[in-house]
Amino acid sequence: MGFRDRGVEIKTPDQIARMRVAGRLVGETLELLRSSVKAGVSTGELDAIAAENIRAGGGTPSFLGYGHPPFPATICASVNDEVVHGIPGPRVLEDGDVISIDCGAIVEGWHGDAAITVPVGEVRSDVLELMRVTEGAMWAGFAAARLGGRVTDISHGVESYVRAQAHPNGGSYGILEDFTGHGIGTAMHQPPNVPNYGRPGRGPKLERGLALAVEPMITLGSKYTDLAEDDWTVVTDDGSWAAHFEHSFTLTPDGAWILTAVDGGRAKLAELGVPYGGE
Ligand code: MG
Ligand code: MG
């Protein structure tokens, strides 16, 4: 492993394989949480499920104690107009809510970071469409990534996908600009930033051994946010609802490898006609 321009961490194939171990644990934890989401469950209960599963899998929750003030939980649980960084607690999910769950784990020093948005029972159709667009934008970002390309090829892929989708209420989607994807490896957040908008062909080169978390945060309205009084929860400034999907991935000579997807991304990449680069 070495550090190149601007602090970009380049991993060896063996180190990427170790990141896959952490990534799979994160992916499995999120699938467990997805199946646990229902009306009547509190976000604190989801947090406990995540903590237990990560520790049972030999990992350490990476969000716990992160930042200032120290984040007090294993997952971020962001409901409805909360976009990211919601603190889990006594809030009980209700039918019609939507919850974004972000999860990170460390296994033997290597990080995985991923997020899903999950409907609680019957959810408004415009919110379901928002979820579809946000997840689709993440995959469009992976599909735009090629060895030898540049980081903002991913950004452009994400934004282009979102802008090509009809808004269910005739408005336009808000793409958050104040929060971005990021490099990942021996730390959760590393250079480079991976914005969810912008022109292609810029930023560090996409090379073998680079691992990135791609994470579009999209709203049905405003791209602007406020910080709640807990100093963590990020809410839309207009009250519109939001979705967030994230996977950590890398490129190998064979194609893309989605390190935090349980199947490595094999099925979805095949659907998109993108070569699979995992083991
Ligand atoms: Mg995350
Ligand atoms: Mg992240």
mmCIF file of C-alpha atoms and ligand atoms in Angstrom:
data_model
loop_
_atom_site.group_PDB
_atom_site.id
_atom_site.type_symbol
_atom_site.label_atom_id
_atom_site.label_comp_id
_atom_site.label_asym_id
_atom_site.label_seq_id
_atom_site.Cartn_x
_atom_site.Cartn_y
_atom_site.Cartn_z
ATOM 1 C CA MET A 1 0.000 0.000 0.000
ATOM 2 C CA GLY A 2 1.217 3.499 -0.726
ATOM 3 C CA PHE A 3 -0.033 7.040 -0.625
ATOM 4 C CA ARG A 4 -0.142 8.929 -3.925
ATOM 5 C CA ASP A 5 -1.053 12.499 -4.803
ATOM 6 C CA ARG A 6 -3.341 14.322 -2.417
ATOM 7 C CA GLY A 7 -3.258 11.536 0.170
ATOM 8 C CA VAL A 8 -5.032 8.959 -1.976
ATOM 9 C CA GLU A 9 -4.420 5.530 -0.425
ATOM 10 C CA ILE A 10 -3.630 2.762 -2.911
ATOM 11 C CA LYS A 11 -4.234 -0.745 -1.625
ATOM 12 C CA THR A 12 -2.613 -4.023 -2.698
ATOM 13 C CA PRO A 13 -4.919 -6.815 -3.945
ATOM 14 C CA ASP A 14 -4.459 -8.576 -0.599
ATOM 15 C CA GLN A 15 -5.499 -5.439 1.267
ATOM 16 C CA ILE A 16 -8.552 -5.042 -0.964
ATOM 17 C CA ALA A 17 -9.450 -8.637 -0.091
ATOM 18 C CA ARG A 18 -9.300 -7.655 3.574
ATOM 19 C CA MET A 19 -11.522 -4.659 2.887
ATOM 20 C CA ARG A 20 -13.973 -7.107 1.339
ATOM 21 C CA VAL A 21 -14.227 -8.913 4.684
ATOM 22 C CA ALA A 22 -15.207 -5.669 6.417
ATOM 23 C CA GLY A 23 -17.471 -4.691 3.540
ATOM 24 C CA ARG A 24 -19.354 -7.977 3.539
ATOM 25 C CA LEU A 25 -19.966 -7.649 7.277
ATOM 26 C CA VAL A 26 -21.435 -4.178 6.711
ATOM 27 C CA GLY A 27 -23.569 -5.481 3.834
ATOM 28 C CA GLU A 28 -24.868 -8.403 5.880
ATOM 29 C CA THR A 29 -25.625 -6.103 8.796
ATOM 30 C CA LEU A 30 -27.647 -3.787 6.553
ATOM 31 C CA GLU A 31 -29.609 -6.735 5.126
ATOM 32 C CA LEU A 32 -30.403 -7.815 8.672
ATOM 33 C CA LEU A 33 -31.552 -4.270 9.463
ATOM 34 C CA ARG A 34 -33.650 -4.084 6.292
ATOM 35 C CA SER A 35 -35.545 -7.173 7.406
ATOM 36 C CA SER A 36 -35.921 -5.718 10.915
ATOM 37 C CA VAL A 37 -37.514 -2.421 9.821
ATOM 38 C CA LYS A 38 -41.224 -2.309 10.555
ATOM 39 C CA ALA A 39 -43.770 -0.072 12.245
ATOM 40 C CA GLY A 40 -43.343 -0.203 16.026
ATOM 41 C CA VAL A 41 -39.566 -0.751 15.999
ATOM 42 C CA SER A 42 -37.437 2.030 17.455
ATOM 43 C CA THR A 43 -34.288 3.308 15.803
ATOM 44 C CA GLY A 44 -32.465 2.432 19.019
ATOM 45 C CA GLU A 45 -33.525 -1.198 18.644
ATOM 46 C CA LEU A 46 -32.125 -1.217 15.114
ATOM 47 C CA ASP A 47 -28.894 0.208 16.467
ATOM 48 C CA ALA A 48 -28.614 -2.610 19.007
ATOM 49 C CA ILE A 49 -29.183 -5.215 16.286
ATOM 50 C CA ALA A 50 -26.394 -3.664 14.217
ATOM 51 C CA ALA A 51 -23.954 -3.478 17.113
ATOM 52 C CA GLU A 52 -24.513 -7.117 18.024
ATOM 53 C CA ASN A 53 -24.135 -8.323 14.434
ATOM 54 C CA ILE A 54 -20.951 -6.359 13.804
ATOM 55 C CA ARG A 55 -19.323 -7.611 16.991
ATOM 56 C CA ALA A 56 -20.467 -11.211 16.338
ATOM 57 C CA GLY A 57 -18.781 -10.934 12.935
ATOM 58 C CA GLY A 58 -15.468 -9.903 14.455
ATOM 59 C CA GLY A 59 -15.837 -6.218 13.643
ATOM 60 C CA THR A 60 -15.928 -2.905 15.471
ATOM 61 C CA PRO A 61 -18.544 -0.252 14.734
ATOM 62 C CA SER A 62 -16.709 2.650 13.116
ATOM 63 C CA PHE A 63 -19.304 5.361 13.765
ATOM 64 C CA LEU A 64 -19.338 4.915 17.535
ATOM 65 C CA GLY A 65 -17.279 7.745 19.025
ATOM 66 C CA TYR A 66 -16.548 9.283 15.610
ATOM 67 C CA GLY A 67 -16.163 13.057 15.278
ATOM 68 C CA HIS A 68 -17.061 15.944 17.562
ATOM 69 C CA PRO A 69 -19.199 15.649 19.539
ATOM 70 C CA PRO A 70 -18.479 11.894 19.463
ATOM 71 C CA PHE A 71 -21.235 10.076 17.552
ATOM 72 C CA PRO A 72 -23.026 7.990 20.201
ATOM 73 C CA ALA A 73 -24.193 4.971 18.171
ATOM 74 C CA THR A 74 -23.354 2.193 15.707
ATOM 75 C CA ILE A 75 -25.665 3.281 12.885
ATOM 76 C CA CYS A 76 -26.988 6.556 11.592
ATOM 77 C CA ALA A 77 -30.791 6.360 11.470
ATOM 78 C CA SER A 78 -32.340 9.222 9.480
ATOM 79 C CA VAL A 79 -36.131 9.326 9.158
ATOM 80 C CA ASN A 80 -38.196 11.162 6.503
ATOM 81 C CA ASP A 81 -36.813 14.725 6.165
ATOM 82 C CA GLU A 82 -33.618 13.695 7.973
ATOM 83 C CA VAL A 83 -31.050 13.078 5.251
ATOM 84 C CA VAL A 84 -28.017 11.658 7.044
ATOM 85 C CA HIS A 85 -26.334 11.357 10.464
ATOM 86 C CA GLY A 86 -29.525 10.835 12.485
ATOM 87 C CA ILE A 87 -28.854 9.544 15.998
ATOM 88 C CA PRO A 88 -30.771 6.359 16.844
ATOM 89 C CA GLY A 89 -32.838 6.383 20.012
ATOM 90 C CA PRO A 90 -36.412 6.088 21.287
ATOM 91 C CA ARG A 91 -38.091 7.213 18.050
ATOM 92 C CA VAL A 92 -40.544 4.523 16.973
ATOM 93 C CA LEU A 93 -41.020 3.955 13.238
ATOM 94 C CA GLU A 94 -44.540 4.438 11.902
ATOM 95 C CA ASP A 95 -46.271 3.080 8.825
ATOM 96 C CA GLY A 96 -45.467 5.434 5.937
ATOM 97 C CA ASP A 97 -42.052 6.514 7.258
ATOM 98 C CA VAL A 98 -38.861 6.027 5.342
ATOM 99 C CA ILE A 99 -35.587 5.372 7.149
ATOM 100 C CA SER A 100 -32.050 5.783 5.846
ATOM 101 C CA ILE A 101 -29.607 3.550 7.689
ATOM 102 C CA ASP A 102 -25.874 4.169 7.361
ATOM 103 C CA CYS A 103 -23.495 1.581 8.783
ATOM 104 C CA GLY A 104 -19.731 1.261 9.059
ATOM 105 C CA ALA A 105 -17.459 -1.410 10.481
ATOM 106 C CA ILE A 106 -13.754 -2.053 10.918
ATOM 107 C CA VAL A 107 -12.266 -5.538 10.637
ATOM 108 C CA GLU A 108 -8.536 -5.853 11.375
ATOM 109 C CA GLY A 109 -8.028 -2.196 10.600
ATOM 110 C CA TRP A 110 -9.946 -2.098 7.304
ATOM 111 C CA HIS A 111 -13.173 -0.179 6.836
ATOM 112 C CA GLY A 112 -16.482 -0.761 5.108
ATOM 113 C CA ASP A 113 -19.198 1.910 4.790
ATOM 114 C CA ALA A 114 -22.639 1.556 3.206
ATOM 115 C CA ALA A 115 -26.197 2.850 3.513
ATOM 116 C CA ILE A 116 -29.721 1.900 2.481
ATOM 117 C CA THR A 117 -33.091 3.616 2.584
ATOM 118 C CA VAL A 118 -35.969 1.372 3.615
ATOM 119 C CA PRO A 119 -39.745 1.995 3.506
ATOM 120 C CA VAL A 120 -41.779 1.340 6.655
ATOM 121 C CA GLY A 121 -44.985 -0.374 5.565
ATOM 122 C CA GLU A 122 -46.940 1.522 2.915
ATOM 123 C CA VAL A 123 -44.998 4.561 1.745
ATOM 124 C CA ARG A 124 -46.086 7.418 -0.530
ATOM 125 C CA SER A 125 -45.445 6.670 -4.194
ATOM 126 C CA ASP A 126 -43.292 9.787 -4.699
ATOM 127 C CA VAL A 127 -41.048 8.640 -1.861
ATOM 128 C CA LEU A 128 -40.738 5.167 -3.384
ATOM 129 C CA GLU A 129 -39.729 6.841 -6.643
ATOM 130 C CA LEU A 130 -37.170 8.972 -4.780
ATOM 131 C CA MET A 131 -35.667 5.788 -3.333
ATOM 132 C CA ARG A 132 -35.513 4.154 -6.762
ATOM 133 C CA VAL A 133 -33.821 7.208 -8.281
ATOM 134 C CA THR A 134 -31.283 7.511 -5.451
ATOM 135 C CA GLU A 135 -30.269 3.850 -5.584
ATOM 136 C CA GLY A 136 -30.177 3.980 -9.382
ATOM 137 C CA ALA A 137 -27.924 7.032 -9.242
ATOM 138 C CA MET A 138 -25.432 5.170 -7.039
ATOM 139 C CA TRP A 139 -25.262 2.301 -9.536
ATOM 140 C CA ALA A 140 -24.939 4.767 -12.425
ATOM 141 C CA GLY A 141 -21.901 6.118 -10.591
ATOM 142 C CA PHE A 142 -20.306 2.658 -10.470
ATOM 143 C CA ALA A 143 -21.179 2.112 -14.128
ATOM 144 C CA ALA A 144 -19.351 5.338 -15.057
ATOM 145 C CA ALA A 145 -16.125 4.258 -13.323
ATOM 146 C CA ARG A 146 -13.289 2.812 -15.417
ATOM 147 C CA LEU A 147 -9.626 2.186 -14.652
ATOM 148 C CA GLY A 148 -7.797 5.142 -16.179
ATOM 149 C CA GLY A 149 -10.817 7.430 -15.809
ATOM 150 C CA ARG A 150 -11.194 10.153 -13.199
ATOM 151 C CA VAL A 151 -13.097 10.429 -9.926
ATOM 152 C CA THR A 152 -15.616 12.949 -11.216
ATOM 153 C CA ASP A 153 -16.664 10.524 -13.964
ATOM 154 C CA ILE A 154 -18.574 8.930 -11.063
ATOM 155 C CA SER A 155 -19.993 12.299 -9.964
ATOM 156 C CA HIS A 156 -21.189 13.013 -13.477
ATOM 157 C CA GLY A 157 -22.723 9.532 -13.743
ATOM 158 C CA VAL A 158 -24.689 10.088 -10.532
ATOM 159 C CA GLU A 159 -25.974 13.541 -11.456
ATOM 160 C CA SER A 160 -26.803 12.641 -15.067
ATOM 161 C CA TYR A 161 -28.900 9.723 -13.880
ATOM 162 C CA VAL A 162 -30.849 11.856 -11.409
ATOM 163 C CA ARG A 163 -31.431 14.665 -13.916
ATOM 164 C CA ALA A 164 -32.751 12.183 -16.498
ATOM 165 C CA GLN A 165 -35.532 10.988 -14.164
ATOM 166 C CA ALA A 166 -38.947 12.606 -14.189
ATOM 167 C CA HIS A 167 -39.822 14.055 -10.771
ATOM 168 C CA PRO A 168 -43.080 12.525 -9.528
ATOM 169 C CA ASN A 169 -44.513 15.907 -8.494
ATOM 170 C CA GLY A 170 -43.188 17.885 -11.452
ATOM 171 C CA GLY A 171 -40.391 19.549 -9.477
ATOM 172 C CA SER A 172 -36.726 18.698 -9.530
ATOM 173 C CA TYR A 173 -34.696 16.506 -7.220
ATOM 174 C CA GLY A 174 -32.319 18.100 -4.738
ATOM 175 C CA ILE A 175 -28.787 16.674 -4.866
ATOM 176 C CA LEU A 176 -26.885 17.488 -1.687
ATOM 177 C CA GLU A 177 -23.608 19.275 -2.343
ATOM 178 C CA ASP A 178 -22.387 19.760 1.215
ATOM 179 C CA PHE A 179 -21.854 16.029 1.738
ATOM 180 C CA THR A 180 -19.999 13.698 -0.623
ATOM 181 C CA GLY A 181 -18.680 10.202 -1.097
ATOM 182 C CA HIS A 182 -15.057 9.585 -0.186
ATOM 183 C CA GLY A 183 -12.019 7.397 -0.309
ATOM 184 C CA ILE A 184 -11.986 4.541 2.209
ATOM 185 C CA GLY A 185 -9.425 2.037 3.479
ATOM 186 C CA THR A 186 -7.439 2.241 6.713
ATOM 187 C CA ALA A 187 -9.767 5.113 7.679
ATOM 188 C CA MET A 188 -13.448 5.581 6.983
ATOM 189 C CA HIS A 189 -13.026 8.983 5.345
ATOM 190 C CA GLN A 190 -10.019 9.555 3.109
ATOM 191 C CA PRO A 191 -9.277 11.659 0.060
ATOM 192 C CA PRO A 192 -10.590 12.030 -2.532
ATOM 193 C CA ASN A 193 -14.091 13.439 -2.078
ATOM 194 C CA VAL A 194 -16.600 11.965 -4.515
ATOM 195 C CA PRO A 195 -19.244 14.648 -5.180
ATOM 196 C CA ASN A 196 -22.649 13.631 -6.482
ATOM 197 C CA TYR A 197 -22.671 16.240 -9.240
ATOM 198 C CA GLY A 198 -20.322 17.891 -11.683
ATOM 199 C CA ARG A 199 -18.352 17.546 -14.875
ATOM 200 C CA PRO A 200 -16.478 14.338 -15.720
ATOM 201 C CA GLY A 201 -12.757 13.960 -16.242
ATOM 202 C CA ARG A 202 -11.495 15.637 -13.085
ATOM 203 C CA GLY A 203 -9.938 14.617 -9.816
ATOM 204 C CA PRO A 204 -7.537 11.764 -9.110
ATOM 205 C CA LYS A 205 -7.184 8.941 -11.588
ATOM 206 C CA LEU A 206 -9.273 5.819 -11.014
ATOM 207 C CA GLU A 207 -6.571 3.235 -10.558
ATOM 208 C CA ARG A 208 -6.314 -0.260 -9.236
ATOM 209 C CA GLY A 209 -6.149 -0.288 -5.435
ATOM 210 C CA LEU A 210 -8.268 2.834 -4.942
ATOM 211 C CA ALA A 211 -11.439 2.215 -2.912
ATOM 212 C CA LEU A 212 -14.283 4.712 -2.861
ATOM 213 C CA ALA A 213 -17.603 5.084 -1.078
ATOM 214 C CA VAL A 214 -20.237 6.407 -3.495
ATOM 215 C CA GLU A 215 -23.263 7.818 -1.682
ATOM 216 C CA PRO A 216 -25.888 9.983 -3.354
ATOM 217 C CA MET A 217 -28.097 11.921 -0.911
ATOM 218 C CA ILE A 218 -31.181 13.047 -2.822
ATOM 219 C CA THR A 219 -34.326 14.908 -1.757
ATOM 220 C CA LEU A 220 -37.717 15.510 -3.292
ATOM 221 C CA GLY A 221 -37.066 19.244 -2.964
ATOM 222 C CA SER A 222 -34.263 21.377 -1.602
ATOM 223 C CA LYS A 223 -30.565 20.523 -1.789
ATOM 224 C CA TYR A 224 -29.954 22.730 1.247
ATOM 225 C CA THR A 225 -29.874 21.383 4.776
ATOM 226 C CA ASP A 226 -29.878 22.448 8.404
ATOM 227 C CA LEU A 227 -28.109 20.855 11.347
ATOM 228 C CA ALA A 228 -30.377 19.774 14.211
ATOM 229 C CA GLU A 229 -29.721 20.760 17.811
ATOM 230 C CA ASP A 230 -28.061 17.409 18.509
ATOM 231 C CA ASP A 231 -25.174 18.670 16.307
ATOM 232 C CA TRP A 232 -25.402 15.596 14.072
ATOM 233 C CA THR A 233 -28.756 15.112 12.372
ATOM 234 C CA VAL A 234 -28.865 16.723 8.920
ATOM 235 C CA VAL A 235 -32.400 17.735 7.867
ATOM 236 C CA THR A 236 -33.661 19.301 4.637
ATOM 237 C CA ASP A 237 -34.259 23.032 5.027
ATOM 238 C CA ASP A 238 -37.681 22.780 3.328
ATOM 239 C CA GLY A 239 -38.928 19.639 5.098
ATOM 240 C CA SER A 240 -38.867 17.544 1.928
ATOM 241 C CA TRP A 241 -38.078 13.865 2.367
ATOM 242 C CA ALA A 242 -34.740 12.350 1.453
ATOM 243 C CA ALA A 243 -33.049 9.087 0.478
ATOM 244 C CA HIS A 244 -29.460 7.891 0.825
ATOM 245 C CA PHE A 245 -27.767 4.853 -0.674
ATOM 246 C CA GLU A 246 -24.085 4.008 -0.342
ATOM 247 C CA HIS A 247 -21.643 1.272 -1.199
ATOM 248 C CA SER A 248 -17.868 1.060 -0.951
ATOM 249 C CA PHE A 249 -16.293 -0.236 -4.177
ATOM 250 C CA THR A 250 -13.077 -0.745 -6.080
ATOM 251 C CA LEU A 251 -11.994 -1.390 -9.657
ATOM 252 C CA THR A 252 -9.932 -4.411 -10.694
ATOM 253 C CA PRO A 253 -8.698 -5.217 -14.205
ATOM 254 C CA ASP A 254 -11.851 -7.328 -14.619
ATOM 255 C CA GLY A 255 -14.377 -4.641 -13.609
ATOM 256 C CA ALA A 256 -16.151 -3.217 -10.571
ATOM 257 C CA TRP A 257 -16.267 -4.932 -7.203
ATOM 258 C CA ILE A 258 -18.883 -3.646 -4.734
ATOM 259 C CA LEU A 259 -17.143 -4.438 -1.471
ATOM 260 C CA THR A 260 -20.165 -3.790 0.780
ATOM 261 C CA ALA A 261 -22.720 -5.688 -1.334
ATOM 262 C CA VAL A 262 -23.324 -9.197 -0.029
ATOM 263 C CA ASP A 263 -22.899 -10.621 -3.559
ATOM 264 C CA GLY A 264 -20.116 -8.189 -4.432
ATOM 265 C CA GLY A 265 -22.531 -6.446 -6.776
ATOM 266 C CA ARG A 266 -22.500 -9.329 -9.240
ATOM 267 C CA ALA A 267 -26.268 -9.447 -9.917
ATOM 268 C CA LYS A 268 -26.903 -5.715 -10.269
ATOM 269 C CA LEU A 269 -23.779 -5.105 -12.363
ATOM 270 C CA ALA A 270 -24.850 -7.915 -14.730
ATOM 271 C CA GLU A 271 -28.274 -6.281 -15.038
ATOM 272 C CA LEU A 272 -26.534 -3.016 -16.009
ATOM 273 C CA GLY A 273 -24.086 -4.689 -18.391
ATOM 274 C CA VAL A 274 -21.121 -3.613 -16.254
ATOM 275 C CA PRO A 275 -18.223 -6.093 -15.924
ATOM 276 C CA TYR A 276 -17.885 -7.661 -12.478
ATOM 277 C CA GLY A 277 -14.407 -7.414 -11.028
ATOM 278 C CA GLY A 278 -14.723 -9.301 -7.757
ATOM 279 C CA GLU A 279 -13.706 -12.713 -6.567
HETATM 280 MG MG MG B 1 -21.842 5.806 5.268
HETATM 281 MG MG MG B 2 -19.657 7.239 3.628
#
